[in-house]
Amino acid sequence: MGDRSERGLVKHKRRTTISGEAAGAQAKRSGAAETLSGQVKEKEPRHETSASKQKNHSDAGDDTFSCHKLQESLLSSDSGYSNYRGILNWCVVMLVLSNARLVLENLIKYGILVDPIQFISLFLKDPYSWPALCLIIVSNVFIMAALYTERKLSVGTISESTGTFLHCINLAALLFFPAITVLSVTSMTPVGGVVALGVFTVLFLKLYSYRDVNKWCREIRHAKARTLSRAHSCPSVHKANGTAGYKHVTYPGNLTHRDIYYFIFVPTLCYELNFPRSPRIRKRFLLRRLFEMLFLMQLIVALIQQWMVPTIQNSMKPFQDMDFTRIVERLLKLAVPNHFIWLIFFYWYFHSSMNFIAELMQFGDREFYRDWWNSETIPYFWSNWNIPVHKWCLRHFYKPMLMKGVNRLPAQIAVFFLSAFFHEYLVSVPLKMFRLWAFLGMMLQIPLAYFVGRFLRGNYGNAAVWMSLIIGQPTAVLMYVHDYYVLHYGSAAEGVTA
C-alpha cells in the first residue's frame, strides 16, 4: 500500500514537472515567437518606407540623381542676373588694346607732333601783346558797376526802375563789349577769344544772379519791414578750434567788395548771402587736384596735337570733293579722340579744377555734376552733367517763367534756346564767322529728346544719349574747321590719305 502511494506521488510530481516544463517551453516558444514577430513587424515598416521612397523617386524623376531644373539662361532678361563685371573688364581690355593699336599707328605714320611752343602760340600771336588777358582784367569794371548800383538801390538813392535799367546796360555790355573786342582786335587768337568770352559769359550769369538775389532781399525787407538775417558769405577774423567763425549780417551788409569778389571766384553761378563753408583747407586734397589739373591739361594738349589735328587735316579733301563715304569714315575716325578729349576735359574742369577752387575758397557745395553717364533721356543728361548752369537756369530763368504763367514746354524750349545762343556765342565769335552749327546742334536736342523719351527706354535710351555725344560733337567740329579753313585759306586744306 505504502509503496503504491509513494509511486503515485512520484508519478504525480513527474507529471507536474513535465507539465510545468512543457508549459515553460511553450511559454518560451510563444515569447520567441512574439519576439520574432515583433522583429518582423519592425522590419516590415522599414521595408515599406524604402518601397515608398522608391515609388516617390520613380514618380518625381529620381531627385537624388537629377541634374536639371526649370531656369533661364544668364543672358536672358528673365534670369535676373546682373553681375557682368567680367564682361565689363573684357570691354576695358579690348578698348585699351584697340586704342593702343591706334596710338602706335599714329606714331608710326606721323611721328611725335606734340609741341609746347605751338600750344602757347594758340593763345598769343605776339608775345608782347596779351589782348585776352587785358580783356579779362577790364571785366572788373562791370563787377564794380553792379556792386555800386546795388549800393545805390539799397539806400534808396535811385529808384528800382532806374536800377533795373542800369543793370540791363551793364549786363548787355558784358556780352557785346568782349565780342566787339574779339572781332576787331587782329592779335586775338581763337583760343584766347574763347577763354576771354568764357570768362565774360560766366561773369554775366553771376552778376545776373547777384542782381536777382539782392532784389529779392529788398522785396522781403519792404514786405516784412524788417531785415533779413542770413549768414555772411565771408569768414570773420576770429577763428575757434581751426574753424573760421562767421558773423551774421543783414541786407545790405553783404554789399561789400570782399563779398562780391568771393562770389566771383567760387565755382557757382547762383549768388547767396550765406554760402555753405568747409571748416578747413585740406592740403593733400588740394595738391591732388592741382596735380590732376596740370597732368590732364598736358594730356589734352598732347591728344589734340598728336591725334585730332592730323585727322581733321585729312578730312578737308573729302569735304572739298563731297565724298560722303570718306566724310563718314573721317567722322567716325575723329569721333574716338574727340570723345576721349571731351571726357578728360569734363573730369579736368568739373572735378579737378572746380574742387581745387572750392577747396581753396572753402566753398562747401561740391555738387558740380551728377550721374549723367546713366542718362536714359536727353533732358536728364542736360540737367545733370553741368549742375552750376542747371541751377542757374532753374532758379533765374525757368521758374520765373513758370511764375509768370508760361507753360512748362515753352519754358523748356526757351532754356534750350538760351543754351544754344551761348554755345554759338562762344564758338562763332572767337572764330570770327557765323555758321550756326552749334546753335542748330543744341536746338536739334529738342526733337531728339522727344524721340528718345517716346520710343526708347532704359538701356536703349542710355545708348542713344551716348551716341548723340560721340557722333554729334565731332560733326560740329568738322563743320566749323572746314568752314574756318575755307574762309581763311581760300580752299579746304588737302590732307594725305590716312
Short mmCIF file of C-alpha atoms in Angstrom, two decimals:
data_model
loop_
_atom_site.label_atom_id
_atom_site.label_comp_id
_atom_site.label_asym_id
_atom_site.label_seq_id
_atom_site.Cartn_x
_atom_site.Cartn_y
_atom_site.Cartn_z
CA MET A 1 0.00 0.00 0.00
CA GLY A 2 2.68 2.35 1.07
CA ASP A 3 4.76 1.61 -1.96
CA ARG A 4 1.83 2.30 -4.24
CA SER A 5 1.09 5.63 -2.61
CA GLU A 6 4.75 6.68 -2.93
CA ARG A 7 4.78 5.64 -6.52
CA GLY A 8 1.60 7.65 -7.06
CA LEU A 9 3.23 10.73 -5.56
CA VAL A 10 6.32 10.28 -7.69
CA LYS A 11 4.21 9.90 -10.81
CA HIS A 12 2.18 12.95 -9.83
CA LYS A 13 5.35 15.02 -9.31
CA ARG A 14 6.72 13.85 -12.60
CA ARG A 15 3.53 14.79 -14.34
CA THR A 16 3.56 18.16 -12.62
CA THR A 17 7.22 18.68 -13.51
CA ILE A 18 6.73 17.57 -17.04
CA SER A 19 3.64 19.68 -17.45
CA GLY A 20 5.50 22.65 -15.94
CA GLU A 21 8.44 22.11 -18.16
CA ALA A 22 6.14 21.79 -21.10
CA ALA A 23 4.35 24.95 -20.09
CA GLY A 24 7.67 26.77 -19.72
CA ALA A 25 8.87 25.51 -23.01
CA GLN A 26 5.63 26.54 -24.55
CA ALA A 27 5.93 29.95 -22.93
CA LYS A 28 9.48 30.28 -24.22
CA ARG A 29 8.34 29.26 -27.63
CA SER A 30 5.49 31.71 -27.52
CA GLY A 31 7.84 34.50 -26.28
CA ALA A 32 10.30 33.73 -29.01
CA ALA A 33 7.51 33.77 -31.48
CA GLU A 34 6.34 37.12 -30.20
CA THR A 35 9.89 38.46 -30.34
CA LEU A 36 10.32 37.18 -33.84
CA SER A 37 7.01 38.54 -34.89
CA GLY A 38 7.97 41.91 -33.34
CA GLN A 39 11.22 41.92 -35.25
CA VAL A 40 9.39 41.06 -38.39
CA LYS A 41 6.92 43.83 -37.67
CA GLU A 42 9.78 46.27 -37.08
CA LYS A 43 11.40 45.24 -40.34
CA GLU A 44 8.18 45.46 -42.30
CA PRO A 45 7.72 49.25 -41.86
CA ARG A 46 11.33 49.88 -42.90
CA HIS A 47 10.74 47.76 -45.92
CA GLU A 48 7.57 49.73 -46.66
CA THR A 49 9.36 53.09 -46.24
CA SER A 50 12.07 52.08 -48.69
CA ALA A 51 9.48 50.90 -51.10
CA SER A 52 7.52 54.10 -50.79
CA LYS A 53 10.69 56.09 -51.36
CA GLN A 54 11.45 54.13 -54.48
CA LYS A 55 7.94 54.77 -55.60
CA ASN A 56 8.22 58.50 -54.92
CA HIS A 57 11.59 58.61 -56.72
CA SER A 58 10.11 56.94 -59.70
CA ASP A 59 7.19 59.37 -59.65
CA ALA A 60 9.29 62.51 -59.16
CA GLY A 61 12.03 61.60 -61.63
CA ASP A 62 14.56 60.48 -59.01
CA ASP A 63 15.51 63.88 -57.49
CA THR A 64 18.58 62.38 -55.88
CA PHE A 65 20.27 61.90 -59.25
CA SER A 66 18.55 64.78 -61.11
CA CYS A 67 20.77 67.48 -62.69
CA HIS A 68 18.09 69.63 -64.40
CA LYS A 69 15.65 72.22 -63.17
CA LEU A 70 13.45 74.96 -64.58
CA GLN A 71 15.69 78.02 -65.18
CA GLU A 72 16.56 80.73 -67.73
CA SER A 73 19.89 81.40 -69.42
CA LEU A 74 22.03 84.01 -67.67
CA LEU A 75 21.97 86.41 -70.60
CA SER A 76 18.16 86.30 -70.77
CA SER A 77 16.38 89.27 -69.24
CA ASP A 78 14.10 86.94 -67.23
CA SER A 79 17.03 85.35 -65.40
CA GLY A 80 17.52 88.29 -63.06
CA TYR A 81 21.30 88.00 -63.41
CA SER A 82 23.13 91.33 -63.23
CA ASN A 83 26.79 90.64 -62.37
CA TYR A 84 28.57 91.46 -65.63
CA ARG A 85 31.82 92.61 -64.04
CA GLY A 86 33.90 90.18 -66.09
CA ILE A 87 32.33 91.38 -69.33
CA LEU A 88 32.97 94.98 -68.31
CA ASN A 89 36.62 94.16 -67.63
CA TRP A 90 36.82 92.46 -71.02
CA CYS A 91 35.43 95.59 -72.67
CA VAL A 92 38.03 97.72 -70.91
CA VAL A 93 40.84 95.37 -72.02
CA MET A 94 39.60 95.38 -75.62
CA LEU A 95 39.26 99.16 -75.52
CA VAL A 96 42.82 99.57 -74.28
CA LEU A 97 44.21 97.14 -76.86
CA SER A 98 42.32 98.67 -79.79
CA ASN A 99 43.37 102.21 -78.89
CA ALA A 100 46.93 101.10 -78.24
CA ARG A 101 46.98 99.96 -81.86
CA LEU A 102 45.67 103.37 -82.96
CA VAL A 103 48.36 105.12 -80.91
CA LEU A 104 51.10 103.02 -82.46
CA GLU A 105 49.68 103.56 -85.93
CA ASN A 106 49.59 107.31 -85.33
CA LEU A 107 53.17 107.40 -84.07
CA ILE A 108 54.46 105.29 -86.96
CA LYS A 109 52.66 107.42 -89.54
CA TYR A 110 53.16 110.97 -88.21
CA GLY A 111 55.91 110.70 -85.62
CA ILE A 112 55.76 112.85 -82.47
CA LEU A 113 53.74 116.00 -83.18
CA VAL A 114 53.48 117.34 -79.61
CA ASP A 115 54.97 120.84 -79.49
CA PRO A 116 54.56 123.00 -76.34
CA ILE A 117 55.67 126.13 -78.22
CA GLN A 118 52.91 125.65 -80.75
CA PHE A 119 50.43 125.30 -77.88
CA ILE A 120 51.48 128.68 -76.49
CA SER A 121 51.03 130.23 -79.92
CA LEU A 122 47.36 129.23 -79.77
CA PHE A 123 46.91 131.88 -77.06
CA LEU A 124 49.36 134.52 -78.32
CA LYS A 125 50.20 135.74 -81.80
CA ASP A 126 52.55 138.37 -80.46
CA PRO A 127 54.43 137.63 -77.21
CA TYR A 128 54.29 141.36 -76.40
CA SER A 129 50.54 141.59 -76.92
CA TRP A 130 48.12 139.92 -74.47
CA PRO A 131 44.66 141.01 -75.62
CA ALA A 132 42.73 138.18 -73.93
CA LEU A 133 44.33 138.83 -70.53
CA CYS A 134 43.77 142.58 -70.85
CA LEU A 135 40.13 141.96 -71.70
CA ILE A 136 39.71 139.76 -68.61
CA ILE A 137 41.25 142.47 -66.40
CA VAL A 138 38.81 145.05 -67.80
CA SER A 139 35.94 142.86 -66.56
CA ASN A 140 36.46 144.35 -63.07
CA VAL A 141 34.75 147.50 -64.32
CA PHE A 142 31.49 145.61 -64.79
CA ILE A 143 31.80 143.98 -61.36
CA MET A 144 32.17 147.40 -59.70
CA ALA A 145 29.25 148.76 -61.72
CA ALA A 146 26.99 146.01 -60.40
CA LEU A 147 28.16 146.49 -56.80
CA TYR A 148 27.69 150.28 -56.72
CA THR A 149 24.33 150.04 -58.47
CA GLU A 150 23.15 147.71 -55.70
CA ARG A 151 24.51 150.05 -53.03
CA LYS A 152 22.53 152.94 -54.50
CA LEU A 153 19.40 150.80 -54.62
CA SER A 154 19.84 149.65 -51.01
CA VAL A 155 19.79 153.20 -49.63
CA GLY A 156 17.07 154.42 -51.98
CA THR A 157 19.25 156.90 -53.87
CA ILE A 158 17.90 155.59 -57.18
CA SER A 159 14.55 154.02 -57.95
CA GLU A 160 14.00 150.34 -58.69
CA SER A 161 13.27 151.04 -62.35
CA THR A 162 16.45 153.09 -62.70
CA GLY A 163 18.47 150.33 -61.06
CA THR A 164 16.95 147.73 -63.39
CA PHE A 165 17.86 149.89 -66.39
CA LEU A 166 21.46 150.29 -65.18
CA HIS A 167 21.77 146.55 -64.59
CA CYS A 168 20.44 145.82 -68.09
CA ILE A 169 23.02 148.20 -69.60
CA ASN A 170 25.78 146.58 -67.57
CA LEU A 171 24.74 143.02 -68.48
CA ALA A 172 24.34 143.88 -72.17
CA ALA A 173 27.80 145.44 -72.17
CA LEU A 174 29.18 142.22 -70.66
CA LEU A 175 28.13 140.39 -73.83
CA PHE A 176 28.71 142.99 -76.54
CA PHE A 177 31.93 144.65 -75.39
CA PRO A 178 34.11 141.47 -75.38
CA ALA A 179 32.52 140.25 -78.62
CA ILE A 180 33.30 143.51 -80.40
CA THR A 181 36.82 143.46 -78.97
CA VAL A 182 37.49 139.91 -80.13
CA LEU A 183 36.14 140.65 -83.61
CA SER A 184 38.10 143.87 -84.02
CA VAL A 185 41.48 143.05 -82.45
CA THR A 186 43.59 141.21 -85.03
CA SER A 187 46.08 139.90 -82.48
CA MET A 188 43.34 137.96 -80.69
CA THR A 189 43.68 134.20 -81.35
CA PRO A 190 40.64 131.90 -81.48
CA VAL A 191 41.70 130.09 -78.29
CA GLY A 192 42.35 133.36 -76.48
CA GLY A 193 38.97 134.62 -77.64
CA VAL A 194 37.23 131.51 -76.32
CA VAL A 195 38.87 131.94 -72.90
CA ALA A 196 38.01 135.64 -72.69
CA LEU A 197 34.43 135.17 -73.83
CA GLY A 198 34.04 132.23 -71.45
CA VAL A 199 35.08 134.43 -68.53
CA PHE A 200 32.65 137.18 -69.56
CA THR A 201 29.82 134.68 -70.04
CA VAL A 202 30.34 133.29 -66.53
CA LEU A 203 30.50 136.84 -65.21
CA PHE A 204 27.23 137.69 -67.00
CA LEU A 205 25.44 134.76 -65.33
CA LYS A 206 26.94 135.57 -61.91
CA LEU A 207 26.00 139.27 -61.98
CA TYR A 208 22.51 138.43 -63.21
CA SER A 209 22.10 136.19 -60.16
CA TYR A 210 23.67 138.89 -57.94
CA ARG A 211 21.11 141.40 -59.12
CA ASP A 212 18.18 138.98 -58.67
CA VAL A 213 19.06 137.91 -55.12
CA ASN A 214 19.59 141.46 -53.88
CA LYS A 215 16.29 142.46 -55.45
CA TRP A 216 14.56 139.60 -53.61
CA CYS A 217 16.17 140.79 -50.37
CA ARG A 218 14.79 144.30 -50.90
CA GLU A 219 11.34 142.94 -51.64
CA ILE A 220 11.37 140.88 -48.44
CA ARG A 221 12.65 143.83 -46.43
CA HIS A 222 9.94 146.10 -47.77
CA ALA A 223 7.21 143.48 -47.37
CA LYS A 224 8.03 142.49 -43.80
CA ALA A 225 9.51 145.83 -42.70
CA ARG A 226 12.43 144.08 -41.10
CA THR A 227 15.88 142.99 -42.12
CA LEU A 228 16.70 139.55 -43.48
CA SER A 229 19.24 137.92 -41.18
CA ARG A 230 21.39 135.45 -43.01
CA ALA A 231 24.94 134.22 -42.58
CA HIS A 232 27.62 136.25 -44.31
CA SER A 233 29.44 134.61 -47.19
CA CYS A 234 32.89 135.68 -45.96
CA PRO A 235 34.72 134.49 -42.83
CA SER A 236 35.47 136.81 -39.97
CA VAL A 237 38.93 137.21 -38.49
CA HIS A 238 38.13 135.24 -35.35
CA LYS A 239 38.81 131.51 -35.50
CA ALA A 240 37.99 128.84 -32.97
CA ASN A 241 39.44 125.34 -32.99
CA GLY A 242 40.74 125.78 -36.52
CA THR A 243 37.28 126.64 -37.87
CA ALA A 244 36.51 130.12 -39.09
CA GLY A 245 33.75 131.81 -37.18
CA TYR A 246 31.10 133.51 -39.32
CA LYS A 247 29.10 136.51 -38.20
CA HIS A 248 25.55 137.02 -39.32
CA VAL A 249 24.80 140.05 -41.41
CA THR A 250 21.65 141.64 -42.71
CA TYR A 251 20.99 143.15 -46.11
CA PRO A 252 22.57 145.49 -47.21
CA GLY A 253 25.56 144.38 -45.13
CA ASN A 254 26.50 141.93 -47.89
CA LEU A 255 27.20 144.71 -50.40
CA THR A 256 30.96 144.75 -49.91
CA HIS A 257 33.96 144.30 -52.18
CA ARG A 258 35.04 141.21 -50.27
CA ASP A 259 31.63 139.59 -50.58
CA ILE A 260 31.17 140.15 -54.31
CA TYR A 261 34.70 139.02 -55.18
CA TYR A 262 34.28 135.91 -53.08
CA PHE A 263 31.18 135.15 -55.16
CA ILE A 264 33.03 135.89 -58.41
CA PHE A 265 35.76 133.35 -57.63
CA VAL A 266 33.76 130.48 -56.08
CA PRO A 267 32.62 127.74 -58.53
CA THR A 268 28.93 128.59 -58.62
CA LEU A 269 26.69 130.83 -60.71
CA CYS A 270 23.97 131.37 -58.09
CA TYR A 271 24.51 134.08 -55.50
CA GLU A 272 23.63 133.71 -51.82
CA LEU A 273 24.23 135.83 -48.76
CA ASN A 274 25.23 132.65 -46.97
CA PHE A 275 27.27 130.03 -48.73
CA PRO A 276 27.99 126.63 -47.13
CA ARG A 277 31.60 126.65 -45.98
CA SER A 278 34.07 123.85 -45.30
CA PRO A 279 35.81 124.04 -41.90
CA ARG A 280 39.39 124.00 -43.21
CA ILE A 281 41.59 123.65 -46.30
CA ARG A 282 42.77 120.08 -46.85
CA LYS A 283 46.28 120.45 -48.20
CA ARG A 284 46.62 116.89 -49.52
CA PHE A 285 43.29 117.11 -51.31
CA LEU A 286 44.36 120.44 -52.77
CA LEU A 287 47.67 119.07 -54.03
CA ARG A 288 45.99 116.03 -55.63
CA ARG A 289 43.59 118.27 -57.52
CA LEU A 290 46.45 120.53 -58.60
CA PHE A 291 48.45 117.57 -59.91
CA GLU A 292 45.39 116.33 -61.82
CA MET A 293 44.87 119.75 -63.35
CA LEU A 294 48.44 120.04 -64.59
CA PHE A 295 48.70 116.45 -65.84
CA LEU A 296 45.32 116.33 -67.58
CA MET A 297 45.87 119.67 -69.27
CA GLN A 298 49.12 118.40 -70.77
CA LEU A 299 47.35 115.18 -71.81
CA ILE A 300 44.55 117.09 -73.54
CA VAL A 301 47.02 119.24 -75.45
CA ALA A 302 49.06 116.19 -76.48
CA LEU A 303 45.98 114.31 -77.70
CA ILE A 304 44.80 117.31 -79.71
CA GLN A 305 48.18 117.84 -81.39
CA GLN A 306 49.02 114.18 -81.91
CA TRP A 307 45.63 112.69 -82.72
CA MET A 308 42.95 115.20 -83.61
CA VAL A 309 44.85 117.70 -85.76
CA PRO A 310 46.10 115.12 -88.35
CA THR A 311 42.64 113.58 -88.56
CA ILE A 312 41.00 116.96 -89.12
CA GLN A 313 43.56 117.95 -91.73
CA ASN A 314 43.00 114.70 -93.60
CA SER A 315 39.24 115.35 -93.53
CA MET A 316 39.38 118.51 -95.60
CA LYS A 317 39.81 116.90 -99.02
CA PRO A 318 36.76 114.57 -98.66
CA PHE A 319 34.72 117.67 -97.70
CA GLN A 320 36.04 119.54 -100.72
CA ASP A 321 35.27 116.64 -103.06
CA MET A 322 31.94 115.93 -101.29
CA ASP A 323 32.92 112.28 -100.99
CA PHE A 324 30.25 111.19 -98.50
CA THR A 325 31.75 107.77 -97.88
CA ARG A 326 35.11 109.28 -96.95
CA ILE A 327 33.38 112.01 -94.93
CA VAL A 328 31.60 109.39 -92.82
CA GLU A 329 34.85 107.45 -92.41
CA ARG A 330 36.66 110.63 -91.28
CA LEU A 331 33.80 111.48 -88.96
CA LEU A 332 33.94 108.09 -87.25
CA LYS A 333 37.72 108.28 -87.03
CA LEU A 334 37.51 111.71 -85.42
CA ALA A 335 34.77 110.62 -83.01
CA VAL A 336 37.11 108.47 -80.90
CA PRO A 337 39.79 111.06 -79.99
CA ASN A 338 37.20 113.82 -79.74
CA HIS A 339 35.16 111.82 -77.25
CA PHE A 340 38.20 110.88 -75.19
CA ILE A 341 39.27 114.51 -75.02
CA TRP A 342 35.76 115.57 -74.05
CA LEU A 343 35.67 113.03 -71.19
CA ILE A 344 39.11 114.09 -69.97
CA PHE A 345 38.06 117.74 -70.19
CA PHE A 346 34.93 117.01 -68.15
CA TYR A 347 37.00 115.44 -65.38
CA TRP A 348 39.61 118.21 -65.57
CA TYR A 349 37.09 121.04 -65.39
CA PHE A 350 34.17 119.78 -63.31
CA HIS A 351 36.11 117.64 -60.85
CA SER A 352 39.74 118.68 -60.61
CA SER A 353 39.55 122.42 -61.30
CA MET A 354 36.28 123.18 -59.55
CA ASN A 355 37.22 121.14 -56.49
CA PHE A 356 40.60 122.87 -56.39
CA ILE A 357 39.00 126.32 -56.41
CA ALA A 358 36.27 125.26 -53.96
CA GLU A 359 38.85 123.83 -51.55
CA LEU A 360 40.96 126.97 -51.81
CA MET A 361 37.94 129.19 -51.16
CA GLN A 362 36.48 126.81 -48.53
CA PHE A 363 33.29 126.57 -50.58
CA GLY A 364 31.22 123.70 -49.18
CA ASP A 365 28.81 122.78 -52.01
CA ARG A 366 30.79 120.39 -54.19
CA GLU A 367 27.92 119.04 -56.32
CA PHE A 368 29.24 120.13 -59.70
CA TYR A 369 27.80 117.13 -61.60
CA ARG A 370 25.57 114.12 -61.07
CA ASP A 371 25.37 110.70 -62.73
CA TRP A 372 24.84 111.99 -66.26
CA TRP A 373 26.51 108.84 -67.62
CA ASN A 374 23.38 106.88 -66.60
CA SER A 375 21.11 109.23 -68.54
CA GLU A 376 18.23 107.46 -70.26
CA THR A 377 16.76 110.70 -71.65
CA ILE A 378 18.25 113.84 -73.20
CA PRO A 379 16.77 116.24 -70.60
CA TYR A 380 18.25 114.14 -67.77
CA PHE A 381 21.70 114.49 -69.31
CA TRP A 382 21.49 118.24 -69.72
CA SER A 383 20.20 118.73 -66.18
CA ASN A 384 22.89 116.56 -64.55
CA TRP A 385 26.18 116.99 -66.37
CA ASN A 386 26.62 120.71 -65.52
CA ILE A 387 24.97 121.40 -62.17
CA PRO A 388 26.05 125.09 -61.77
CA VAL A 389 24.44 126.01 -65.10
CA HIS A 390 21.40 123.83 -64.38
CA LYS A 391 20.84 125.53 -61.00
CA TRP A 392 21.13 128.95 -62.61
CA CYS A 393 18.67 128.13 -65.39
CA LEU A 394 16.23 126.61 -62.91
CA ARG A 395 16.45 129.46 -60.40
CA HIS A 396 16.72 132.55 -62.59
CA PHE A 397 15.13 131.56 -65.91
CA TYR A 398 12.84 128.51 -65.83
CA LYS A 399 10.97 129.05 -62.53
CA PRO A 400 10.42 132.80 -63.10
CA MET A 401 8.84 131.95 -66.45
CA LEU A 402 6.52 129.44 -64.78
CA MET A 403 5.58 132.03 -62.14
CA LYS A 404 4.62 134.42 -64.94
CA GLY A 405 2.20 131.86 -66.37
CA VAL A 406 4.31 130.31 -69.13
CA ASN A 407 3.65 126.61 -69.72
CA ARG A 408 6.33 124.02 -68.98
CA LEU A 409 7.03 123.05 -72.61
CA PRO A 410 7.63 126.59 -73.91
CA ALA A 411 9.75 127.28 -70.83
CA GLN A 412 11.88 124.20 -71.51
CA ILE A 413 12.29 125.19 -75.17
CA ALA A 414 13.33 128.67 -74.04
CA VAL A 415 16.03 127.14 -71.81
CA PHE A 416 17.39 125.16 -74.78
CA PHE A 417 17.26 128.31 -76.90
CA LEU A 418 19.28 130.25 -74.31
CA SER A 419 21.84 127.45 -74.10
CA ALA A 420 22.05 127.28 -77.90
CA PHE A 421 22.70 131.04 -78.06
CA PHE A 422 25.63 130.86 -75.63
CA HIS A 423 27.09 127.79 -77.38
CA GLU A 424 27.09 129.67 -80.67
CA TYR A 425 28.36 132.84 -78.99
CA LEU A 426 31.38 131.01 -77.58
CA VAL A 427 32.27 129.41 -80.93
CA SER A 428 31.34 131.79 -83.75
CA VAL A 429 32.72 135.00 -82.23
CA PRO A 430 36.26 133.66 -81.49
CA LEU A 431 36.39 132.04 -84.94
CA LYS A 432 35.04 135.31 -86.45
CA MET A 433 32.48 133.53 -88.56
CA PHE A 434 28.79 132.77 -88.12
CA ARG A 435 27.59 129.37 -89.31
CA LEU A 436 25.08 128.47 -86.55
CA TRP A 437 26.22 124.85 -86.37
CA ALA A 438 26.44 124.91 -82.57
CA PHE A 439 23.07 126.66 -82.33
CA LEU A 440 21.40 124.12 -84.62
CA GLY A 441 23.06 121.26 -82.76
CA MET A 442 21.56 122.43 -79.48
CA MET A 443 18.12 123.06 -80.95
CA LEU A 444 18.13 119.59 -82.51
CA GLN A 445 18.28 118.26 -78.96
CA ILE A 446 14.57 119.12 -78.63
CA PRO A 447 13.23 116.65 -81.27
CA LEU A 448 15.90 114.14 -80.23
CA ALA A 449 14.71 114.41 -76.63
CA TYR A 450 11.13 113.76 -77.76
CA PHE A 451 12.14 110.76 -79.87
CA VAL A 452 14.28 109.16 -77.16
CA GLY A 453 11.69 109.76 -74.44
CA ARG A 454 8.86 108.46 -76.64
CA PHE A 455 10.35 105.39 -78.27
CA LEU A 456 13.47 104.38 -76.35
CA ARG A 457 13.61 103.21 -72.75
CA GLY A 458 16.21 102.00 -70.28
CA ASN A 459 19.47 100.87 -71.83
CA TYR A 460 18.30 101.85 -75.33
CA GLY A 461 17.75 105.43 -74.18
CA ASN A 462 21.15 105.47 -72.50
CA ALA A 463 22.77 104.19 -75.70
CA ALA A 464 21.01 106.93 -77.69
CA VAL A 465 22.38 109.58 -75.33
CA TRP A 466 25.92 108.22 -75.70
CA MET A 467 25.57 108.09 -79.49
CA SER A 468 24.47 111.72 -79.61
CA LEU A 469 27.55 112.68 -77.59
CA ILE A 470 30.00 110.57 -79.56
CA ILE A 471 28.74 111.46 -83.06
CA GLY A 472 27.23 114.93 -82.58
CA GLN A 473 30.31 116.74 -81.31
CA PRO A 474 32.79 115.65 -83.99
CA THR A 475 30.20 116.53 -86.63
CA ALA A 476 30.09 120.12 -85.37
CA VAL A 477 33.90 120.18 -85.08
CA LEU A 478 34.34 119.13 -88.70
CA MET A 479 31.77 121.66 -89.87
CA TYR A 480 33.47 124.57 -88.12
CA VAL A 481 37.01 123.52 -89.05
CA HIS A 482 36.07 123.08 -92.69
CA ASP A 483 34.36 126.48 -92.84
CA TYR A 484 37.29 128.10 -91.00
CA TYR A 485 39.81 126.73 -93.48
CA VAL A 486 37.66 127.76 -96.43
CA LEU A 487 37.15 131.26 -95.01
CA HIS A 488 40.76 131.97 -94.04
CA TYR A 489 42.73 129.97 -96.62
CA GLY A 490 40.51 130.18 -99.68
CA SER A 491 40.08 126.43 -100.06
CA ALA A 492 40.00 123.41 -97.86
CA ALA A 493 43.39 122.12 -96.85
CA GLU A 494 44.33 118.99 -98.66
CA GLY A 495 45.37 116.08 -96.48
CA VAL A 496 47.08 112.87 -97.14
CA THR A 497 45.05 109.73 -97.17
CA ALA A 498 45.02 108.07 -93.78
#
